[in-house]
Amino acid sequence: MKGKMHIICEILIITEINYNIKKIPYSYNIIQTSISSLYKYSKLVTPNLFFYFILFCFILFYFI
């Protein structure tokens, strides 16, 4: 059950980030909204997900 929750959280955060990228094309806003979405799901988030999230942010910075 915990594993499924972890995957659901990851999907929710990534889809929220993708939605915000389409809405606001500024990199600082993307990071701001992704951090806020991470806080939203922080009760379900594990440390592993946090490291993936940081990695995802770095990838974003390189593409922008």
PDB file of C-alpha atoms in Angstrom:
ATOM      1  CA  MET A   1       0.000   0.000   0.000  1.00  0.00           C
ATOM      2  CA  LYS A   2       2.806   2.405   0.890  1.00  0.00           C
ATOM      3  CA  GLY A   3       4.522   1.729  -2.433  1.00  0.00           C
ATOM      4  CA  LYS A   4       1.328   2.515  -4.339  1.00  0.00           C
ATOM      5  CA  MET A   5       0.901   5.750  -2.378  1.00  0.00           C
ATOM      6  CA  HIS A   6       4.480   6.718  -3.253  1.00  0.00           C
ATOM      7  CA  ILE A   7       3.832   6.260  -6.988  1.00  0.00           C
ATOM      8  CA  ILE A   8       0.519   8.146  -6.822  1.00  0.00           C
ATOM      9  CA  CYS A   9       2.239  11.066  -5.069  1.00  0.00           C
ATOM     10  CA  GLU A  10       4.993  11.176  -7.636  1.00  0.00           C
ATOM     11  CA  ILE A  11       2.458  11.227 -10.475  1.00  0.00           C
ATOM     12  CA  LEU A  12       0.411  13.958  -8.765  1.00  0.00           C
ATOM     13  CA  ILE A  13       3.452  16.174  -8.230  1.00  0.00           C
ATOM     14  CA  ILE A  14       4.809  15.699 -11.755  1.00  0.00           C
ATOM     15  CA  THR A  15       1.411  16.331 -13.392  1.00  0.00           C
ATOM     16  CA  GLU A  16       0.949  19.455 -11.280  1.00  0.00           C
ATOM     17  CA  ILE A  17       4.406  20.706 -12.298  1.00  0.00           C
ATOM     18  CA  ASN A  18       3.650  19.990 -15.977  1.00  0.00           C
ATOM     19  CA  TYR A  19       0.334  21.853 -15.723  1.00  0.00           C
ATOM     20  CA  ASN A  20       2.059  24.847 -14.148  1.00  0.00           C
ATOM     21  CA  ILE A  21       4.768  24.839 -16.830  1.00  0.00           C
ATOM     22  CA  LYS A  22       2.077  25.207 -19.494  1.00  0.00           C
ATOM     23  CA  LYS A  23       0.372  27.960 -17.499  1.00  0.00           C
ATOM     24  CA  ILE A  24       3.423  30.009 -16.460  1.00  0.00           C
ATOM     25  CA  PRO A  25       6.516  29.882 -18.692  1.00  0.00           C
ATOM     26  CA  TYR A  26       8.954  31.374 -16.161  1.00  0.00           C
ATOM     27  CA  SER A  27      11.505  29.059 -14.561  1.00  0.00           C
ATOM     28  CA  TYR A  28      11.322  30.600 -11.069  1.00  0.00           C
ATOM     29  CA  ASN A  29       7.557  30.148 -11.064  1.00  0.00           C
ATOM     30  CA  ILE A  30       7.930  26.503 -12.079  1.00  0.00           C
ATOM     31  CA  ILE A  31      10.266  25.852  -9.165  1.00  0.00           C
ATOM     32  CA  GLN A  32       8.009  27.816  -6.807  1.00  0.00           C
ATOM     33  CA  THR A  33       4.900  25.873  -7.821  1.00  0.00           C
ATOM     34  CA  SER A  34       6.712  22.539  -7.770  1.00  0.00           C
ATOM     35  CA  ILE A  35       7.933  23.240  -4.239  1.00  0.00           C
ATOM     36  CA  SER A  36       4.413  24.232  -3.160  1.00  0.00           C
ATOM     37  CA  SER A  37       3.011  21.038  -4.687  1.00  0.00           C
ATOM     38  CA  LEU A  38       5.691  19.072  -2.844  1.00  0.00           C
ATOM     39  CA  TYR A  39       4.545  20.652   0.436  1.00  0.00           C
ATOM     40  CA  LYS A  40       0.943  19.755  -0.425  1.00  0.00           C
ATOM     41  CA  TYR A  41       1.806  16.064  -0.586  1.00  0.00           C
ATOM     42  CA  SER A  42       4.560  16.181   2.052  1.00  0.00           C
ATOM     43  CA  LYS A  43       2.585  13.977   4.480  1.00  0.00           C
ATOM     44  CA  LEU A  44       2.701  11.127   1.966  1.00  0.00           C
ATOM     45  CA  VAL A  45       6.158  11.887   0.590  1.00  0.00           C
ATOM     46  CA  THR A  46       9.139   9.722   1.490  1.00  0.00           C
ATOM     47  CA  PRO A  47      12.780  10.927   1.480  1.00  0.00           C
ATOM     48  CA  ASN A  48      13.359   8.938  -1.729  1.00  0.00           C
ATOM     49  CA  LEU A  49      10.737  10.987  -3.544  1.00  0.00           C
ATOM     50  CA  PHE A  50      12.375  14.181  -2.335  1.00  0.00           C
ATOM     51  CA  PHE A  51      15.682  13.200  -3.939  1.00  0.00           C
ATOM     52  CA  TYR A  52      13.883  12.347  -7.187  1.00  0.00           C
ATOM     53  CA  PHE A  53      12.166  15.713  -7.006  1.00  0.00           C
ATOM     54  CA  ILE A  54      15.462  17.594  -6.599  1.00  0.00           C
ATOM     55  CA  LEU A  55      16.861  15.657  -9.558  1.00  0.00           C
ATOM     56  CA  PHE A  56      13.771  16.576 -11.574  1.00  0.00           C
ATOM     57  CA  CYS A  57      14.319  20.265 -10.724  1.00  0.00           C
ATOM     58  CA  PHE A  58      17.923  20.141 -11.927  1.00  0.00           C
ATOM     59  CA  ILE A  59      16.794  18.515 -15.175  1.00  0.00           C
ATOM     60  CA  LEU A  60      14.233  21.309 -15.599  1.00  0.00           C
ATOM     61  CA  PHE A  61      16.901  23.978 -15.108  1.00  0.00           C
ATOM     62  CA  TYR A  62      19.071  22.440 -17.816  1.00  0.00           C
ATOM     63  CA  PHE A  63      16.203  22.378 -20.316  1.00  0.00           C
ATOM     64  CA  ILE A  64      15.081  25.961 -19.690  1.00  0.00           C
TER      65      ILE A  64
END
